[in-house]
Amino acid sequence: MSWRRRLTLALPYLWLAIFFVLPFALVAKISVAQVQVSVPPYTPLFDTQGHLQIDWANYKLLFSDTIYVKAYLGSLRIAALSTVIALLIGYPLAYAVARSPARWRSILLLLLVAPFFTSFLVRIYAWIGLLRPTGIINAAFLSLGLIDEPLKLINTEAAAIFGIVYAYLPFMVLPLYARLDKLDVTLLEAAADLGATPWRAFWSITVPWSLPGIAAGCLLVFIPALGEFVIPELLGGPDTLMIGKIMWAEFFSNRDWPLSAAATVLLLGLLVVPIMALQTIAARAEGRAEARA
Amino acid sequence: MSVIAVDGVSKRFGAAVAVENVSLDIGDGEFVALLGPSGCGKTTLLRMIAGLEQPDQGRVRIGGVDMTTAPPYLRPVNMMFQSYALFPHMTVAENVAFGLKHDRIDADAQRARVSEALALLEMTAYADRKPHQLSGGQQQRVALARCLAKRPKALLLDEPLAALDKGLRERTQLELMALRRRLGIAFIVVTHDQDEAMTMATRVAIMDKGRILQSASPQDLYAAPASRAVAAFFGDVNLWDGVVTAQGVDCAALGLTLPVPCGLPAGTNVAVVLRPEQLDFNPDDEIAVGGHVEEVIYRGAVSTVLVRTPTGGLIRIVRPNLGTVPPVGERVTVGWRRAAVLVLP
Amino acid sequence: MRRIVLIAGLAFLYLPPAVVALYSFNASRLVTVWTGVSTQWYGELLNDPQIMRAAGLSLAIATAAATLATILGTAAGLALARFGRFRGRAALTGLIAAPLVMPEIITGLSLLLLFVAMQQLLGFPGRGIGTIVIAHATLGLAYVTVVVQARAAAQDRAIEEAAADLGAPPARVFWAVTLPMLRPAVVAGWLLAFVLSFDDLVVASFVAGPQSTTLPMVVFSAIRLGVSPKINALATLLMLATAVVIGIAVLLARRTAPGNSAGPTAAIR
């Protein structure tokens, strides 16, 4: 390999090693420290005599204090529910785009994906305006006489789930579309020719074919949803417990960096399997693309 | 002196051998075609001459200078790529001028060379277009002009006609031949099409599995192939197995012994080669075999007649469509001269 | 059926922001009561020094982060598309993809801990604009890589070989042929990285210093206090700006690669 190539490779490699991999090592290190009033606000890994100081107290706390356990379980539940709902909404959308006339497909896909690039906060903010007690939905229902007093739409777990589905729907639609778009339509024609109803052809051909897309889409929603902070904070209210909120509070309000670090390590632990699965799917897709080329 | 001398060159890609111990001398003004099926190593050989691949063994000399390890940008040869590889973001004139920036000639001379090359290929009117605004044939002319502006010692062409439709292909063949005669430099063309090689080249090197089987003029290759493989690959052919006997060559497919001397010991397995246009429905010829017409393939000016012999062999005969072609099912006698038979080891 | 699904889906995605945009022109301070068309909130917005300062800072950070991400991402994209099966390829692919999906709170916290440790050991970088730029460049790198890699892989290698064959040494091949041909992808990648940085709240909140309050941070604290017509106006402007940037990115991706369904979609595929 020439020196030019080495340099081209070394640049992003070094950058990611320093600014993406190394930080995780530090998180692990600080997660076994204790909080103290200093700059930075945690005990060093080695004390003044050079002895290693490892303290598992943060982890013990995370496993024993019900609020943390509840937050992790809450995150898992909310992320899982959001993923399923996003799939139920995203699949028909991706399917509809894939079955649209070719000249409409890319513009439709772009319309479905573009919101991802418009301000995340603005999109969540829009729902606050719709859902709050004096918001548009309640105002409309009240004026129509459907309800007598405002419904509690915001500051609920359902609102948080709804917000996550709304925010991450593009992540679901894209891989599904990418897969469905490559489905050979003659397979469905052959199935129909052999006597399969459209419904049976869908379940026995289209769905199995789209499984890699379903898996990729679900993981792309589930992984960021598990660590989500902004949506539960703004739409979920105080009763919605998610680990992202707890970490934010521990870090910014209580300034307990070591506990936040330990919480991060546990969250990463939950994410190892989904992230590995996602990378496997991506590698397989790349392998397929190479085999075709 | 040869302008390009390839000497004992080999190239492997992993476990696969692409080119094996190939030697080839190309003289000034020659039009050499590297002919063979896909994967035979012809493109790899061309790319090693251009410097786009490095040989594992052997030497490549260009204009008498050893250039085995020289990078492509220092070699005085230029290549026209199969995809033409025009720079999409540059105009036609910028494409043609691209290579001159490194030739240490002043701006006026550069402009002159660009106009000259564009004029040679009749592309002057398109100088300010971008490649995507041109037809396939025009793109090819730009690619040629871009090479020729560099005044290379040899022009390398990788499947130059593959992307053109049939009518344009024939015209371009003639133009390439005329261009080579006019410029007097060597052309080396890679092709898988034997008609193309036969039409254009002064010399054809037939390649298979990384080796050159035979390198000779098209006439010599057709009339005197060196091996069964060359005979089978180059031109339409009847090719049967035979065994040398005291009387000549015993050919089971024809059910007779051909009275031709071959100088090989009795019992040797050989190939019997007969070109289909050398045969006729003439029972009085030096050698004659009976059979019935199994199929007639009409091809316009000529027809190919397939005759089945009583011993199960199939004879291909090409006859002009002058009313002498027998119908399917008719019993015929096929005859030919003794001198038409080639016996190959 | 297909149309109903598509219309319902697009309505779900676009109606809420449309309502925000509509009410940003409401004359009333009460956000649910429509009293007439007015642009007074836009005027107030432009005269709010805190918001204007934050917007300026965010623009500067996004410009710097996108530029850095583009340099690194172009190198990575080229390496992945062109260098074949080099050692560590799988690792690099994984490293580049990971920040795309990693919850922001993890990336933010771990980067902050790194910056603090670096400050302790090396004395730099102090928390502030610089650290936000580095963090955002790390996030944007992935997007640029994906877009550039897709384009570089689709390009005819023979074009660069032709340049070398015509006498161009490797450096000129890169600057005169490779880079100009990648330009649409590079620009699209830059725009994506820019939008990503301009929009980021969580990571910036972790790594920012006390003086470096970006626009999303201002918006976030304002939203926490509730809905206001001024924020409606700001939200509308933000949506408009991103729509324009994405539009440019798409046009660029289209212009040189007809039929290609746009750079942004390639980025999260």
PDB file of N, CA and C in Angstrom, chain B residues 258-307:
ATOM      1  N   LEU B 258      -8.183 -40.924 -45.139  1.00  0.00           N
ATOM      2  CA  LEU B 258      -7.817 -39.844 -46.036  1.00  0.00           C
ATOM      3  C   LEU B 258      -6.403 -40.071 -46.538  1.00  0.00           C
ATOM      4  N   PRO B 259      -6.209 -40.140 -47.851  1.00  0.00           N
ATOM      5  CA  PRO B 259      -4.867 -40.430 -48.390  1.00  0.00           C
ATOM      6  C   PRO B 259      -3.977 -39.198 -48.352  1.00  0.00           C
ATOM      7  N   VAL B 260      -3.677 -38.715 -47.154  1.00  0.00           N
ATOM      8  CA  VAL B 260      -2.797 -37.550 -47.046  1.00  0.00           C
ATOM      9  C   VAL B 260      -1.588 -37.912 -46.207  1.00  0.00           C
ATOM     10  N   PRO B 261      -0.390 -37.554 -46.653  1.00  0.00           N
ATOM     11  CA  PRO B 261       0.815 -37.835 -45.872  1.00  0.00           C
ATOM     12  C   PRO B 261       0.943 -36.807 -44.758  1.00  0.00           C
ATOM     13  N   CYS B 262       1.424 -37.216 -43.593  1.00  0.00           N
ATOM     14  CA  CYS B 262       1.593 -36.220 -42.540  1.00  0.00           C
ATOM     15  C   CYS B 262       2.908 -36.369 -41.799  1.00  0.00           C
ATOM     16  N   GLY B 263       3.636 -37.420 -42.083  1.00  0.00           N
ATOM     17  CA  GLY B 263       4.962 -37.547 -41.506  1.00  0.00           C
ATOM     18  C   GLY B 263       4.986 -37.937 -40.044  1.00  0.00           C
ATOM     19  N   LEU B 264       3.821 -38.342 -39.492  1.00  0.00           N
ATOM     20  CA  LEU B 264       3.788 -38.756 -38.089  1.00  0.00           C
ATOM     21  C   LEU B 264       3.741 -40.268 -38.009  1.00  0.00           C
ATOM     22  N   PRO B 265       4.236 -40.866 -36.913  1.00  0.00           N
ATOM     23  CA  PRO B 265       4.212 -42.328 -36.796  1.00  0.00           C
ATOM     24  C   PRO B 265       2.793 -42.864 -36.718  1.00  0.00           C
ATOM     25  N   ALA B 266       2.565 -44.069 -37.253  1.00  0.00           N
ATOM     26  CA  ALA B 266       1.241 -44.690 -37.229  1.00  0.00           C
ATOM     27  C   ALA B 266       0.754 -44.819 -35.794  1.00  0.00           C
ATOM     28  N   GLY B 267      -0.546 -44.612 -35.615  1.00  0.00           N
ATOM     29  CA  GLY B 267      -1.142 -44.721 -34.278  1.00  0.00           C
ATOM     30  C   GLY B 267      -1.261 -43.400 -33.560  1.00  0.00           C
ATOM     31  N   THR B 268      -0.650 -42.330 -34.095  1.00  0.00           N
ATOM     32  CA  THR B 268      -0.737 -41.019 -33.454  1.00  0.00           C
ATOM     33  C   THR B 268      -2.148 -40.450 -33.620  1.00  0.00           C
ATOM     34  N   ASN B 269      -2.680 -39.906 -32.515  1.00  0.00           N
ATOM     35  CA  ASN B 269      -3.975 -39.221 -32.598  1.00  0.00           C
ATOM     36  C   ASN B 269      -3.760 -37.820 -33.147  1.00  0.00           C
ATOM     37  N   VAL B 270      -4.556 -37.445 -34.151  1.00  0.00           N
ATOM     38  CA  VAL B 270      -4.398 -36.134 -34.776  1.00  0.00           C
ATOM     39  C   VAL B 270      -5.771 -35.494 -34.956  1.00  0.00           C
ATOM     40  N   ALA B 271      -5.759 -34.224 -35.373  1.00  0.00           N
ATOM     41  CA  ALA B 271      -6.995 -33.537 -35.738  1.00  0.00           C
ATOM     42  C   ALA B 271      -7.007 -33.359 -37.240  1.00  0.00           C
ATOM     43  N   VAL B 272      -8.141 -33.639 -37.842  1.00  0.00           N
ATOM     44  CA  VAL B 272      -8.302 -33.426 -39.279  1.00  0.00           C
ATOM     45  C   VAL B 272      -9.100 -32.139 -39.460  1.00  0.00           C
ATOM     46  N   VAL B 273      -8.531 -31.173 -40.193  1.00  0.00           N
ATOM     47  CA  VAL B 273      -9.164 -29.875 -40.354  1.00  0.00           C
ATOM     48  C   VAL B 273      -9.491 -29.636 -41.813  1.00  0.00           C
ATOM     49  N   LEU B 274     -10.745 -29.228 -42.061  1.00  0.00           N
ATOM     50  CA  LEU B 274     -11.178 -28.911 -43.416  1.00  0.00           C
ATOM     51  C   LEU B 274     -11.985 -27.625 -43.363  1.00  0.00           C
ATOM     52  N   ARG B 275     -11.596 -26.606 -44.122  1.00  0.00           N
ATOM     53  CA  ARG B 275     -12.390 -25.374 -44.127  1.00  0.00           C
ATOM     54  C   ARG B 275     -13.643 -25.598 -44.968  1.00  0.00           C
ATOM     55  N   PRO B 276     -14.819 -25.161 -44.513  1.00  0.00           N
ATOM     56  CA  PRO B 276     -16.085 -25.519 -45.175  1.00  0.00           C
ATOM     57  C   PRO B 276     -16.199 -24.987 -46.594  1.00  0.00           C
ATOM     58  N   GLU B 277     -15.504 -23.895 -46.933  1.00  0.00           N
ATOM     59  CA  GLU B 277     -15.650 -23.351 -48.291  1.00  0.00           C
ATOM     60  C   GLU B 277     -14.802 -24.133 -49.286  1.00  0.00           C
ATOM     61  N   GLN B 278     -13.951 -25.045 -48.784  1.00  0.00           N
ATOM     62  CA  GLN B 278     -13.131 -25.869 -49.672  1.00  0.00           C
ATOM     63  C   GLN B 278     -13.905 -27.096 -50.167  1.00  0.00           C
ATOM     64  N   LEU B 279     -15.100 -27.315 -49.661  1.00  0.00           N
ATOM     65  CA  LEU B 279     -15.874 -28.505 -50.028  1.00  0.00           C
ATOM     66  C   LEU B 279     -16.948 -28.147 -51.043  1.00  0.00           C
ATOM     67  N   ASP B 280     -17.333 -29.162 -51.819  1.00  0.00           N
ATOM     68  CA  ASP B 280     -18.392 -28.927 -52.807  1.00  0.00           C
ATOM     69  C   ASP B 280     -19.154 -30.237 -52.998  1.00  0.00           C
ATOM     70  N   PHE B 281     -20.315 -30.177 -53.674  1.00  0.00           N
ATOM     71  CA  PHE B 281     -21.084 -31.396 -53.944  1.00  0.00           C
ATOM     72  C   PHE B 281     -20.608 -31.968 -55.265  1.00  0.00           C
ATOM     73  N   ASN B 282     -19.390 -32.504 -55.239  1.00  0.00           N
ATOM     74  CA  ASN B 282     -18.747 -32.933 -56.468  1.00  0.00           C
ATOM     75  C   ASN B 282     -18.210 -34.348 -56.270  1.00  0.00           C
ATOM     76  N   PRO B 283     -18.918 -35.375 -56.780  1.00  0.00           N
ATOM     77  CA  PRO B 283     -18.502 -36.758 -56.537  1.00  0.00           C
ATOM     78  C   PRO B 283     -17.197 -37.113 -57.228  1.00  0.00           C
ATOM     79  N   ASP B 284     -16.762 -36.273 -58.178  1.00  0.00           N
ATOM     80  CA  ASP B 284     -15.552 -36.622 -58.921  1.00  0.00           C
ATOM     81  C   ASP B 284     -14.287 -36.049 -58.330  1.00  0.00           C
ATOM     82  N   ASP B 285     -14.390 -35.410 -57.172  1.00  0.00           N
ATOM     83  CA  ASP B 285     -13.203 -34.780 -56.593  1.00  0.00           C
ATOM     84  C   ASP B 285     -12.241 -35.830 -56.041  1.00  0.00           C
ATOM     85  N   GLU B 286     -11.074 -35.367 -55.582  1.00  0.00           N
ATOM     86  CA  GLU B 286     -10.022 -36.296 -55.164  1.00  0.00           C
ATOM     87  C   GLU B 286     -10.458 -37.166 -53.990  1.00  0.00           C
ATOM     88  N   ILE B 287     -11.224 -36.551 -53.068  1.00  0.00           N
ATOM     89  CA  ILE B 287     -11.775 -37.329 -51.967  1.00  0.00           C
ATOM     90  C   ILE B 287     -13.278 -37.076 -51.972  1.00  0.00           C
ATOM     91  N   ALA B 288     -14.104 -38.122 -51.768  1.00  0.00           N
ATOM     92  CA  ALA B 288     -15.547 -37.929 -51.769  1.00  0.00           C
ATOM     93  C   ALA B 288     -16.193 -38.807 -50.715  1.00  0.00           C
ATOM     94  N   VAL B 289     -17.260 -38.243 -50.067  1.00  0.00           N
ATOM     95  CA  VAL B 289     -17.986 -38.966 -49.027  1.00  0.00           C
ATOM     96  C   VAL B 289     -19.471 -38.763 -49.262  1.00  0.00           C
ATOM     97  N   GLY B 290     -20.280 -39.853 -49.139  1.00  0.00           N
ATOM     98  CA  GLY B 290     -21.720 -39.744 -49.297  1.00  0.00           C
ATOM     99  C   GLY B 290     -22.392 -39.383 -47.983  1.00  0.00           C
ATOM    100  N   GLY B 291     -23.648 -38.897 -48.074  1.00  0.00           N
ATOM    101  CA  GLY B 291     -24.407 -38.577 -46.867  1.00  0.00           C
ATOM    102  C   GLY B 291     -25.718 -37.948 -47.258  1.00  0.00           C
ATOM    103  N   HIS B 292     -26.524 -37.504 -46.237  1.00  0.00           N
ATOM    104  CA  HIS B 292     -27.744 -36.799 -46.593  1.00  0.00           C
ATOM    105  C   HIS B 292     -27.768 -35.440 -45.892  1.00  0.00           C
ATOM    106  N   VAL B 293     -28.457 -34.507 -46.545  1.00  0.00           N
ATOM    107  CA  VAL B 293     -28.492 -33.136 -46.018  1.00  0.00           C
ATOM    108  C   VAL B 293     -29.392 -33.109 -44.784  1.00  0.00           C
ATOM    109  N   GLU B 294     -28.814 -32.686 -43.655  1.00  0.00           N
ATOM    110  CA  GLU B 294     -29.585 -32.672 -42.417  1.00  0.00           C
ATOM    111  C   GLU B 294     -30.188 -31.299 -42.145  1.00  0.00           C
ATOM    112  N   GLU B 295     -29.460 -30.257 -42.515  1.00  0.00           N
ATOM    113  CA  GLU B 295     -29.940 -28.905 -42.248  1.00  0.00           C
ATOM    114  C   GLU B 295     -29.312 -27.942 -43.236  1.00  0.00           C
ATOM    115  N   VAL B 296     -30.075 -26.931 -43.624  1.00  0.00           N
ATOM    116  CA  VAL B 296     -29.519 -25.871 -44.468  1.00  0.00           C
ATOM    117  C   VAL B 296     -29.722 -24.552 -43.732  1.00  0.00           C
ATOM    118  N   ILE B 297     -28.639 -23.854 -43.464  1.00  0.00           N
ATOM    119  CA  ILE B 297     -28.740 -22.575 -42.755  1.00  0.00           C
ATOM    120  C   ILE B 297     -28.510 -21.461 -43.759  1.00  0.00           C
ATOM    121  N   TYR B 298     -29.561 -20.700 -43.994  1.00  0.00           N
ATOM    122  CA  TYR B 298     -29.495 -19.636 -44.992  1.00  0.00           C
ATOM    123  C   TYR B 298     -28.853 -18.404 -44.397  1.00  0.00           C
ATOM    124  N   ARG B 299     -27.840 -17.846 -45.075  1.00  0.00           N
ATOM    125  CA  ARG B 299     -27.146 -16.685 -44.528  1.00  0.00           C
ATOM    126  C   ARG B 299     -27.023 -15.577 -45.563  1.00  0.00           C
ATOM    127  N   GLY B 300     -27.960 -15.461 -46.448  1.00  0.00           N
ATOM    128  CA  GLY B 300     -27.902 -14.394 -47.438  1.00  0.00           C
ATOM    129  C   GLY B 300     -27.056 -14.802 -48.619  1.00  0.00           C
ATOM    130  N   ALA B 301     -25.830 -14.292 -48.661  1.00  0.00           N
ATOM    131  CA  ALA B 301     -24.969 -14.570 -49.808  1.00  0.00           C
ATOM    132  C   ALA B 301     -24.605 -16.050 -49.893  1.00  0.00           C
ATOM    133  N   VAL B 302     -24.476 -16.672 -48.735  1.00  0.00           N
ATOM    134  CA  VAL B 302     -24.088 -18.086 -48.723  1.00  0.00           C
ATOM    135  C   VAL B 302     -25.070 -18.870 -47.865  1.00  0.00           C
ATOM    136  N   SER B 303     -24.999 -20.205 -47.999  1.00  0.00           N
ATOM    137  CA  SER B 303     -25.723 -21.084 -47.082  1.00  0.00           C
ATOM    138  C   SER B 303     -24.730 -22.062 -46.486  1.00  0.00           C
ATOM    139  N   THR B 304     -24.954 -22.423 -45.225  1.00  0.00           N
ATOM    140  CA  THR B 304     -24.161 -23.476 -44.616  1.00  0.00           C
ATOM    141  C   THR B 304     -25.000 -24.748 -44.645  1.00  0.00           C
ATOM    142  N   VAL B 305     -24.448 -25.796 -45.281  1.00  0.00           N
ATOM    143  CA  VAL B 305     -25.167 -27.060 -45.396  1.00  0.00           C
ATOM    144  C   VAL B 305     -24.522 -28.065 -44.452  1.00  0.00           C
ATOM    145  N   LEU B 306     -25.353 -28.711 -43.625  1.00  0.00           N
ATOM    146  CA  LEU B 306     -24.837 -29.734 -42.725  1.00  0.00           C
ATOM    147  C   LEU B 306     -25.199 -31.101 -43.301  1.00  0.00           C
ATOM    148  N   VAL B 307     -24.144 -31.907 -43.579  1.00  0.00           N
ATOM    149  CA  VAL B 307     -24.367 -33.223 -44.181  1.00  0.00           C
ATOM    150  C   VAL B 307     -23.982 -34.297 -43.172  1.00  0.00           C
TER     151      VAL B 307
END
